[in-house]
């Protein structure tokens, strides 16, 4: 399922220029099968356990067809009222499923990276509104805080927002890889004493390596007392809050200024669709809205929402359609059942690992990702060999990470069609590979 093409292979099979004369669908499709498909890694395969396993679903694929067929561009309410209003309705449905308060207004972006960028742009707008007009020159150095395990999208956001990469301070984590609130307080105090201007904290619910959960209920009062924007990155894990018994996952997040959740990760929505919930959407509008004459509309004055005002893009794809169709097709009950099953499968695998004398688990399993390595002090190379052997089978695909500086194997469960048999097969392949 991991594509086996060599670098350049797909390109080498294709002509260097576009055809002068149009070609038949038959010829084009034959090349799709011959050249393109071998170069595809099958994210929709039930044995896909790498990164965060994601899966598209029928209703989502169908919605993408419809949205492309209609070629919707929803920059203004009037350029497709249904796209704007369906986004409101669908994000309100999802917000209720996650148990978040009404005060959160939602907006759809392509990815969590872009959602986080907008959240931090809003944080900057609130802290130093003069930046929009005059830029950052002459201001104290701005600071953003996140845990040492936070996603690299936070780094990219501070770089892009002109804070400089040094403007991001990574806070040490505890044994379970969660941000230490005491260390956060110390860092903020030290920065203030050094004349810097703290503007935001990013807490992660479900970090990318180990799905550790930062203690947002302890971090929220600190950001409130310091008047810092609190952004919660729950890109993968946030949707778990809809499962009874998992509401704790968003504990404290209701006090955040913004939260990102990715339906394209663990909610069966074809890539891409990320949702930013924000309590202060006016800050995002303040940071981004700018209306040239040709985009002025009479409805604009009448208070309708124009999606071009809530972000850097002018044009907007009609992404809400696929989330709407996914929510309707599965229903809340169907979604909960599938998430519950993925978490059960992760616990089953964790149980096998805990009983094994070959492997050991290296992180708690709060959700659907299991991190483990060989017992003893096997080298990175040995782990890499196991991973390569398992992936060469073509039956499953696993990826790795590093925790405490050590190579860690990782199984992420999130595909609609993954069953216990697929997980058992991955476990058998791992044991075979480790035995050689
Ligand atoms: C996957 C992930 C991201 C980035 O997601 P994109 O939508 O690909 O930008 C950010 N944060 C966390 C915690 C993630 O798991």
CSV table of C-alpha atoms and ligand atoms in Angstrom, one decimal:
chain,number,residue,atom,x,y,z
A,1,UNK,CA,0.0,0.0,0.0
A,2,UNK,CA,3.1,2.2,0.4
A,3,UNK,CA,3.9,3.2,-3.2
A,4,UNK,CA,7.1,1.5,-4.4
A,5,UNK,CA,8.0,3.8,-7.2
A,6,UNK,CA,11.5,5.2,-7.3
A,7,UNK,CA,12.0,9.0,-7.2
A,8,UNK,CA,11.4,10.4,-10.7
A,9,UNK,CA,9.7,7.3,-12.0
A,10,UNK,CA,6.3,8.8,-12.4
A,11,UNK,CA,7.7,11.9,-14.1
A,12,UNK,CA,9.8,9.8,-16.5
A,13,UNK,CA,6.7,8.0,-17.7
A,14,UNK,CA,5.0,11.3,-18.7
A,15,UNK,CA,5.6,13.5,-21.7
A,16,UNK,CA,7.5,16.8,-21.1
A,17,UNK,CA,4.8,19.0,-22.7
A,18,UNK,CA,1.1,19.1,-22.8
A,19,UNK,CA,-0.5,17.4,-25.8
A,20,UNK,CA,-1.3,19.7,-28.7
A,21,UNK,CA,-4.5,17.8,-29.5
A,22,UNK,CA,-7.0,16.7,-26.9
A,23,UNK,CA,-7.0,13.1,-26.0
A,24,UNK,CA,-9.7,10.6,-25.3
A,25,UNK,CA,-10.8,9.7,-21.8
A,26,UNK,CA,-9.8,6.2,-22.6
A,27,UNK,CA,-6.2,7.0,-23.3
A,28,UNK,CA,-6.0,9.3,-20.3
A,29,UNK,CA,-7.5,6.8,-18.0
A,30,UNK,CA,-5.2,4.1,-19.2
A,31,UNK,CA,-2.3,6.2,-18.2
A,32,UNK,CA,-4.0,7.0,-14.9
A,33,UNK,CA,-3.9,3.2,-14.2
A,34,UNK,CA,-0.5,2.5,-15.7
A,35,UNK,CA,1.5,5.6,-14.4
A,36,UNK,CA,-0.4,7.4,-11.7
A,37,UNK,CA,-1.9,4.6,-9.6
A,38,UNK,CA,1.5,2.8,-8.9
A,39,UNK,CA,2.7,6.1,-7.5
A,40,UNK,CA,-0.1,6.3,-5.0
A,41,UNK,CA,0.2,5.4,-1.3
A,42,UNK,CA,-3.1,4.1,-0.3
A,43,UNK,CA,-4.3,6.1,2.7
A,44,UNK,CA,-7.7,4.5,2.4
A,45,UNK,CA,-6.3,1.0,2.9
A,46,UNK,CA,-7.5,-0.7,6.2
A,47,UNK,CA,-3.9,-1.7,6.9
A,48,UNK,CA,-2.7,1.9,6.8
A,49,UNK,CA,-1.4,2.5,10.4
A,50,UNK,CA,1.1,5.3,9.7
A,51,UNK,CA,1.1,9.0,10.8
A,52,UNK,CA,-2.6,9.5,11.6
A,53,UNK,CA,-4.6,6.9,9.7
A,54,UNK,CA,-7.3,8.8,8.0
A,55,UNK,CA,-10.1,7.6,5.6
A,56,UNK,CA,-12.3,9.2,3.2
A,57,UNK,CA,-15.8,7.8,2.9
A,58,UNK,CA,-18.5,7.4,0.2
A,59,UNK,CA,-20.5,10.4,1.3
A,60,UNK,CA,-17.4,12.6,1.4
A,61,UNK,CA,-16.2,11.4,-2.1
A,62,UNK,CA,-19.7,12.1,-3.5
A,63,UNK,CA,-19.7,15.5,-2.0
A,64,UNK,CA,-16.3,16.3,-3.6
A,65,UNK,CA,-17.7,15.3,-7.0
A,66,UNK,CA,-20.8,17.5,-6.5
A,67,UNK,CA,-18.7,20.5,-5.3
A,68,UNK,CA,-16.4,20.2,-8.3
A,69,UNK,CA,-19.2,19.7,-10.7
A,70,UNK,CA,-20.9,22.9,-9.4
A,71,UNK,CA,-17.5,24.7,-9.3
A,72,UNK,CA,-18.6,26.6,-6.2
A,73,UNK,CA,-16.5,29.5,-5.1
A,74,UNK,CA,-17.8,31.0,-1.9
A,75,UNK,CA,-15.8,34.1,-1.3
A,76,UNK,CA,-18.9,36.2,-0.8
A,77,UNK,CA,-22.3,35.1,0.5
A,78,UNK,CA,-23.9,36.0,-2.8
A,79,UNK,CA,-21.3,33.9,-4.8
A,80,UNK,CA,-23.0,30.8,-3.3
A,81,UNK,CA,-25.3,31.5,-0.3
A,82,UNK,CA,-25.7,27.8,0.3
A,83,UNK,CA,-22.0,27.3,0.7
A,84,UNK,CA,-21.7,30.0,3.4
A,85,UNK,CA,-24.9,29.0,5.2
A,86,UNK,CA,-24.2,25.3,5.1
A,87,UNK,CA,-20.8,26.0,6.6
A,88,UNK,CA,-22.5,27.8,9.6
A,89,UNK,CA,-25.0,25.0,10.1
A,90,UNK,CA,-22.6,22.1,9.7
A,91,UNK,CA,-20.0,23.6,12.0
A,92,UNK,CA,-22.7,24.3,14.6
A,93,UNK,CA,-23.8,20.6,14.4
A,94,UNK,CA,-20.2,19.5,14.9
A,95,UNK,CA,-19.7,22.0,17.7
A,96,UNK,CA,-22.7,20.5,19.6
A,97,UNK,CA,-21.4,17.0,19.0
A,98,UNK,CA,-18.1,18.0,20.6
A,99,UNK,CA,-19.8,19.7,23.6
A,100,UNK,CA,-18.3,23.1,22.9
A,101,UNK,CA,-20.3,26.2,24.0
A,102,UNK,CA,-22.3,28.3,21.5
A,103,UNK,CA,-19.8,31.2,21.9
A,104,UNK,CA,-17.5,29.4,19.5
A,105,UNK,CA,-18.0,30.4,15.9
A,106,UNK,CA,-16.5,28.0,13.3
A,107,UNK,CA,-14.7,28.5,10.0
A,108,UNK,CA,-13.3,25.9,7.6
A,109,UNK,CA,-9.8,26.1,6.3
A,110,UNK,CA,-7.8,23.5,4.3
A,111,UNK,CA,-5.5,22.2,7.1
A,112,UNK,CA,-4.7,22.5,10.8
A,113,UNK,CA,-1.6,24.3,9.9
A,114,UNK,CA,-3.6,27.1,8.3
A,115,UNK,CA,-6.2,27.1,11.1
A,116,UNK,CA,-3.4,27.6,13.7
A,117,UNK,CA,-1.8,30.3,11.6
A,118,UNK,CA,-5.1,32.2,11.6
A,119,UNK,CA,-5.5,31.7,15.4
A,120,UNK,CA,-2.1,33.1,16.0
A,121,UNK,CA,-2.7,36.0,13.6
A,122,UNK,CA,-5.7,36.8,15.7
A,123,UNK,CA,-3.6,36.6,18.9
A,124,UNK,CA,-1.2,39.0,17.4
A,125,UNK,CA,-4.0,41.3,16.3
A,126,UNK,CA,-5.4,41.5,19.9
A,127,UNK,CA,-2.0,41.9,21.5
A,128,UNK,CA,-0.5,44.5,19.2
A,129,UNK,CA,-3.2,45.8,16.8
A,130,UNK,CA,-0.8,48.4,15.4
A,131,UNK,CA,1.0,45.7,13.6
A,132,UNK,CA,-1.6,45.5,10.9
A,133,UNK,CA,-0.8,49.0,9.8
A,134,UNK,CA,2.8,49.6,10.9
A,135,UNK,CA,4.4,46.1,11.0
A,136,UNK,CA,6.5,44.7,13.8
A,137,UNK,CA,9.4,47.1,13.8
A,138,UNK,CA,10.0,49.0,17.0
A,139,UNK,CA,7.9,46.6,19.2
A,140,UNK,CA,9.2,44.3,21.9
A,141,UNK,CA,9.9,40.7,20.8
A,142,UNK,CA,6.7,38.8,20.8
A,143,UNK,CA,6.5,35.3,22.3
A,144,UNK,CA,4.3,32.2,21.8
A,145,UNK,CA,4.5,29.1,24.0
A,146,UNK,CA,3.8,25.5,23.2
A,147,UNK,CA,5.0,22.2,24.5
A,148,UNK,CA,8.1,20.5,23.3
A,149,UNK,CA,5.8,18.0,21.6
A,150,UNK,CA,3.6,20.5,19.8
A,151,UNK,CA,3.3,20.2,16.0
A,152,UNK,CA,5.7,22.0,13.6
A,153,UNK,CA,2.8,24.0,12.2
A,154,UNK,CA,3.1,26.2,15.3
A,155,UNK,CA,6.7,26.9,14.3
A,156,UNK,CA,5.7,27.7,10.7
A,157,UNK,CA,3.0,30.1,11.9
A,158,UNK,CA,5.3,32.2,14.1
A,159,UNK,CA,7.8,32.3,11.3
A,160,UNK,CA,5.2,33.5,8.8
A,161,UNK,CA,3.7,36.0,11.3
A,162,UNK,CA,7.1,37.7,11.6
A,163,UNK,CA,7.8,36.7,15.2
A,164,UNK,CA,10.9,34.9,14.1
A,165,UNK,CA,11.4,31.2,15.0
A,166,UNK,CA,13.0,32.3,18.3
A,167,UNK,CA,9.7,33.9,19.1
A,168,UNK,CA,8.4,30.3,19.9
A,169,UNK,CA,9.3,29.0,23.2
A,170,UNK,CA,8.9,25.2,23.7
A,171,UNK,CA,7.9,24.2,27.3
A,172,UNK,CA,9.2,21.0,28.8
A,173,UNK,CA,6.8,18.1,29.2
A,174,UNK,CA,6.2,15.6,32.0
A,175,UNK,CA,6.8,11.8,31.8
A,176,UNK,CA,3.6,11.4,29.9
A,177,UNK,CA,4.7,13.9,27.3
A,178,UNK,CA,2.2,16.6,28.5
A,179,UNK,CA,3.1,20.3,28.9
A,180,UNK,CA,4.2,21.2,32.5
A,181,UNK,CA,2.1,24.2,33.6
A,182,UNK,CA,4.7,25.2,36.2
A,183,UNK,CA,7.3,25.4,33.5
A,184,UNK,CA,5.0,27.5,31.3
A,185,UNK,CA,4.5,30.0,34.2
A,186,UNK,CA,8.2,30.2,34.7
A,187,UNK,CA,8.9,30.8,31.0
A,188,UNK,CA,6.3,33.6,30.8
A,189,UNK,CA,7.7,35.3,33.9
A,190,UNK,CA,11.3,35.0,32.7
A,191,UNK,CA,10.3,36.5,29.3
A,192,UNK,CA,8.4,39.4,30.8
A,193,UNK,CA,11.4,40.1,33.1
A,194,UNK,CA,13.5,40.2,29.9
A,195,UNK,CA,11.3,42.8,28.3
A,196,UNK,CA,9.5,40.4,25.9
A,197,UNK,CA,5.8,40.4,25.1
A,198,UNK,CA,4.0,37.1,25.5
A,199,UNK,CA,1.0,36.9,23.3
A,200,UNK,CA,-0.3,33.3,23.1
A,201,UNK,CA,-0.1,29.8,24.4
A,202,UNK,CA,-0.8,26.7,22.1
A,203,UNK,CA,-1.9,23.7,24.1
A,204,UNK,CA,-2.1,20.4,22.3
A,205,UNK,CA,-4.8,17.8,22.8
A,206,UNK,CA,-3.4,14.7,21.1
A,207,UNK,CA,0.2,15.4,20.2
A,208,UNK,CA,1.4,14.0,16.9
A,209,UNK,CA,4.0,11.6,18.2
A,210,UNK,CA,2.3,10.0,21.2
A,211,UNK,CA,-1.2,11.6,21.4
A,212,UNK,CA,-0.4,13.0,24.8
A,213,UNK,CA,-2.8,15.6,26.2
A,214,UNK,CA,-1.7,18.9,27.6
A,215,UNK,CA,-3.5,19.8,30.8
A,216,UNK,CA,-5.7,22.5,29.3
A,217,UNK,CA,-7.7,23.0,32.5
A,218,UNK,CA,-4.4,24.0,34.2
A,219,UNK,CA,-3.1,26.0,31.3
A,220,UNK,CA,-6.3,28.0,30.7
A,221,UNK,CA,-6.2,29.9,34.1
A,222,UNK,CA,-2.5,30.8,33.4
A,223,UNK,CA,-3.2,32.2,29.9
A,224,UNK,CA,-6.2,34.1,31.3
A,225,UNK,CA,-4.2,35.6,34.2
A,226,UNK,CA,-1.5,36.6,31.7
A,227,UNK,CA,-4.0,37.8,29.2
A,228,UNK,CA,-2.6,35.5,26.5
A,229,UNK,CA,-4.6,34.0,23.6
A,230,UNK,CA,-5.1,30.3,24.3
A,231,UNK,CA,-5.2,28.2,21.1
A,232,UNK,CA,-5.9,24.5,21.4
A,233,UNK,CA,-4.5,22.2,18.8
A,234,UNK,CA,-6.9,19.2,18.8
A,235,UNK,CA,-6.4,18.4,15.1
A,236,UNK,CA,-6.5,14.7,15.5
A,237,UNK,CA,-8.0,14.0,18.9
A,238,UNK,CA,-10.7,16.7,19.2
A,239,UNK,CA,-13.4,14.6,17.5
A,240,UNK,CA,-13.1,11.9,20.3
A,241,UNK,CA,-15.0,14.3,22.5
A,242,UNK,CA,-18.2,13.2,20.9
A,243,UNK,CA,-17.8,9.7,22.4
A,244,UNK,CA,-19.5,9.2,25.7
A,245,UNK,CA,-16.7,8.7,28.3
A,246,UNK,CA,-14.2,10.7,26.3
A,247,UNK,CA,-15.6,14.2,27.0
A,248,UNK,CA,-12.6,14.7,29.3
A,249,UNK,CA,-10.4,15.1,26.2
A,250,UNK,CA,-11.6,18.7,25.7
A,251,UNK,CA,-11.7,19.5,29.4
A,252,UNK,CA,-10.7,23.2,29.8
A,253,UNK,CA,-10.8,23.7,26.0
A,254,UNK,CA,-14.2,25.5,26.4
A,255,UNK,CA,-12.1,28.3,28.0
A,256,UNK,CA,-9.8,28.6,25.0
A,257,UNK,CA,-10.0,31.5,22.5
A,258,UNK,CA,-9.6,29.1,19.6
A,259,UNK,CA,-9.6,25.3,18.9
A,260,UNK,CA,-8.7,23.5,15.8
A,261,UNK,CA,-10.2,20.1,14.9
A,262,UNK,CA,-9.6,18.2,11.6
A,263,UNK,CA,-12.5,16.2,10.3
A,264,UNK,CA,-10.1,15.1,7.6
A,265,UNK,CA,-8.1,13.2,10.2
A,266,UNK,CA,-10.4,11.0,12.3
A,267,UNK,CA,-13.9,11.9,10.9
A,268,UNK,CA,-14.0,10.1,7.6
A,269,UNK,CA,-14.0,13.3,5.6
A,270,UNK,CA,-11.7,13.2,2.5
A,271,UNK,CA,-8.7,15.4,2.7
A,272,UNK,CA,-8.8,18.4,3.1
A,273,UNK,CA,-11.1,20.0,5.8
A,274,UNK,CA,-9.9,21.6,9.0
A,275,UNK,CA,-12.2,23.5,11.4
A,276,UNK,CA,-11.2,26.5,13.5
A,277,UNK,CA,-13.6,27.3,16.3
A,278,UNK,CA,-13.0,30.8,17.7
A,279,UNK,CA,-14.6,32.7,20.5
A,280,UNK,CA,-13.4,36.0,19.0
A,281,UNK,CA,-13.9,35.6,15.3
A,282,UNK,CA,-14.0,39.4,15.2
A,283,UNK,CA,-10.2,39.4,15.9
A,284,UNK,CA,-9.7,37.2,12.8
A,285,UNK,CA,-11.9,39.6,10.8
A,286,UNK,CA,-10.0,42.6,12.2
A,287,UNK,CA,-6.7,41.0,11.1
A,288,UNK,CA,-7.9,40.0,7.6
A,289,UNK,CA,-10.8,41.9,6.3
A,290,UNK,CA,-10.2,44.3,3.5
A,291,UNK,CA,-12.8,44.9,0.9
A,292,UNK,CA,-11.9,46.3,-2.5
A,293,UNK,CA,-14.7,48.2,-4.3
A,294,UNK,CA,-15.5,45.4,-6.7
A,295,UNK,CA,-16.2,43.0,-3.8
A,296,UNK,CA,-18.6,45.4,-2.0
A,297,UNK,CA,-22.1,44.1,-1.8
A,298,UNK,CA,-25.4,45.4,-0.5
A,299,UNK,CA,-25.8,42.2,1.7
A,300,UNK,CA,-22.3,42.9,3.2
A,301,UNK,CA,-23.8,45.9,4.8
A,302,UNK,CA,-26.9,43.9,5.8
A,303,UNK,CA,-24.7,41.7,8.0
A,304,UNK,CA,-24.4,38.5,6.1
A,305,UNK,CA,-21.2,36.6,6.5
A,306,UNK,CA,-18.7,36.8,3.7
A,307,UNK,CA,-16.1,34.0,4.0
A,308,UNK,CA,-13.4,36.1,2.4
A,309,UNK,CA,-13.3,38.1,5.6
A,310,UNK,CA,-12.2,35.3,7.8
A,311,UNK,CA,-8.8,34.5,6.4
A,312,UNK,CA,-6.0,35.0,4.0
A,313,UNK,CA,-7.8,33.4,1.0
A,314,UNK,CA,-10.2,35.3,-1.2
A,315,UNK,CA,-11.7,32.3,-3.0
A,316,UNK,CA,-13.2,29.4,-1.0
A,317,UNK,CA,-13.9,25.9,-1.9
A,318,UNK,CA,-17.2,24.4,-0.9
A,319,UNK,CA,-15.8,22.1,1.8
A,320,UNK,CA,-18.8,22.1,4.1
A,321,UNK,CA,-20.7,19.9,1.7
A,322,UNK,CA,-18.6,16.9,2.5
A,323,UNK,CA,-18.7,17.3,6.2
A,324,UNK,CA,-22.5,17.8,6.0
A,325,UNK,CA,-22.9,14.6,4.0
A,326,UNK,CA,-20.5,12.6,6.3
A,327,UNK,CA,-22.5,13.8,9.4
A,328,UNK,CA,-25.8,12.9,7.8
A,329,UNK,CA,-24.7,9.6,6.3
A,330,UNK,CA,-23.2,8.1,9.5
A,331,UNK,CA,-25.2,10.0,12.1
A,332,UNK,CA,-23.7,10.9,15.4
A,333,UNK,CA,-24.4,7.3,16.6
A,334,UNK,CA,-22.5,5.8,13.6
A,335,UNK,CA,-19.5,8.1,14.1
A,336,UNK,CA,-19.3,7.4,17.8
A,337,UNK,CA,-19.5,3.7,17.2
A,338,UNK,CA,-16.5,3.9,14.8
A,339,UNK,CA,-14.4,6.1,17.0
A,340,UNK,CA,-15.1,3.8,19.9
A,341,UNK,CA,-14.1,0.7,17.9
A,342,UNK,CA,-10.8,2.4,16.9
A,343,UNK,CA,-10.0,3.1,20.5
A,344,UNK,CA,-10.9,-0.5,21.5
A,345,UNK,CA,-8.6,-1.8,18.8
A,346,UNK,CA,-5.7,0.4,20.1
A,347,UNK,CA,-6.3,-1.0,23.6
A,348,UNK,CA,-6.3,-4.5,22.3
A,349,UNK,CA,-2.9,-3.9,20.6
A,350,UNK,CA,-1.6,-2.2,23.7
A,351,UNK,CA,-2.6,-5.3,25.7
A,352,UNK,CA,-0.7,-7.6,23.3
A,353,UNK,CA,2.4,-5.4,23.6
A,354,UNK,CA,2.1,-5.3,27.4
A,355,UNK,CA,2.1,-9.1,27.5
A,356,UNK,CA,4.9,-9.5,25.0
A,357,UNK,CA,8.4,-10.3,26.0
A,358,UNK,CA,9.8,-8.8,22.8
A,359,UNK,CA,8.2,-5.3,22.7
A,360,UNK,CA,7.2,-2.7,25.4
A,361,UNK,CA,4.9,0.2,25.3
A,362,UNK,CA,6.5,3.6,25.8
A,363,UNK,CA,3.4,6.0,26.1
A,364,UNK,CA,-0.1,5.9,27.5
A,365,UNK,CA,-2.8,5.0,25.0
A,366,UNK,CA,-5.6,7.6,25.6
A,367,UNK,CA,-7.0,7.3,22.1
A,368,UNK,CA,-6.2,5.3,19.0
A,369,UNK,CA,-2.4,5.4,18.7
A,370,UNK,CA,0.0,3.0,20.3
A,371,UNK,CA,3.7,3.8,20.7
A,372,UNK,CA,6.2,1.0,21.5
A,373,UNK,CA,9.7,-0.3,20.9
A,374,UNK,CA,11.8,-3.4,21.5
A,375,UNK,CA,12.6,-4.2,25.1
A,376,UNK,CA,16.2,-3.5,26.1
A,377,UNK,CA,18.3,-1.0,24.3
A,378,UNK,CA,18.0,-2.0,20.6
A,379,UNK,CA,19.5,0.6,18.3
A,380,UNK,CA,17.6,3.0,16.0
A,381,UNK,CA,18.9,1.0,13.0
A,382,UNK,CA,17.4,-2.3,14.4
A,383,UNK,CA,14.1,-0.6,14.8
A,384,UNK,CA,14.3,0.9,11.3
A,385,UNK,CA,15.0,-2.6,9.9
A,386,UNK,CA,11.9,-3.9,11.6
A,387,UNK,CA,9.8,-1.1,10.2
A,388,UNK,CA,11.2,-1.6,6.7
A,389,UNK,CA,10.5,-5.3,6.8
A,390,UNK,CA,7.0,-4.8,8.0
A,391,UNK,CA,6.3,-2.1,5.4
A,392,UNK,CA,7.8,-4.2,2.6
A,393,UNK,CA,5.1,-6.7,3.1
A,394,UNK,CA,2.7,-4.3,1.4
A,395,UNK,CA,0.0,-5.5,3.8
A,396,UNK,CA,0.3,-2.8,6.4
A,397,UNK,CA,2.1,0.6,6.6
A,398,UNK,CA,3.5,1.8,9.9
A,399,UNK,CA,5.6,4.9,10.7
A,400,UNK,CA,7.8,5.9,13.5
A,401,UNK,CA,8.7,8.8,15.8
A,402,UNK,CA,11.2,9.6,18.6
A,403,UNK,CA,10.3,10.0,22.2
A,404,UNK,CA,12.9,10.8,24.8
A,405,UNK,CA,15.5,10.7,22.0
A,406,UNK,CA,14.7,7.0,21.2
A,407,UNK,CA,13.2,5.4,18.1
A,408,UNK,CA,9.6,4.5,18.6
A,409,UNK,CA,7.3,2.4,16.4
A,410,UNK,CA,3.8,3.7,16.1
A,411,UNK,CA,0.5,2.2,15.1
A,412,UNK,CA,-2.3,4.7,14.4
A,413,UNK,CA,-5.8,3.3,14.0
A,414,UNK,CA,-8.3,5.4,12.2
A,415,UNK,CA,-9.5,3.8,9.0
A,416,UNK,CA,-13.2,3.1,8.6
A,417,UNK,CA,-12.5,-0.5,7.4
A,418,UNK,CA,-9.8,-1.5,9.8
A,419,UNK,CA,-10.8,-4.6,11.9
A,420,UNK,CA,-9.1,-6.5,14.6
A,421,UNK,CA,-7.8,-8.9,11.9
A,422,UNK,CA,-5.8,-6.1,10.3
A,423,UNK,CA,-4.3,-5.1,13.7
A,424,UNK,CA,-3.5,-8.7,14.5
A,425,UNK,CA,-1.8,-9.0,11.1
A,426,UNK,CA,0.3,-5.9,11.8
A,427,UNK,CA,1.3,-7.4,15.2
A,428,UNK,CA,2.2,-10.8,13.6
A,429,UNK,CA,4.3,-9.0,11.0
A,430,UNK,CA,6.1,-7.0,13.7
A,431,UNK,CA,6.9,-10.1,15.6
A,432,UNK,CA,8.1,-11.9,12.5
A,433,UNK,CA,10.3,-9.0,11.6
A,434,UNK,CA,11.8,-8.7,15.1
A,435,UNK,CA,12.5,-12.5,15.2
A,436,UNK,CA,14.7,-12.5,12.0
B,1,LIG,C1,-1.9,16.6,11.9
B,1,LIG,C2,-1.7,17.6,12.8
B,1,LIG,C3,-1.4,18.9,12.5
B,1,LIG,C4,-1.3,19.4,11.0
B,1,LIG,O1,-2.3,19.0,10.3
B,1,LIG,P1,-2.6,19.6,8.8
B,1,LIG,O2,-4.1,19.6,8.7
B,1,LIG,O3,-2.0,18.6,7.9
B,1,LIG,O4,-1.9,20.9,8.7
B,1,LIG,C5,-1.3,19.9,13.5
B,1,LIG,N1,-1.4,19.5,14.7
B,1,LIG,C6,-1.6,18.3,15.2
B,1,LIG,C7,-1.7,18.0,16.6
B,1,LIG,C8,-1.7,17.3,14.2
B,1,LIG,O5,-2.0,16.0,14.6
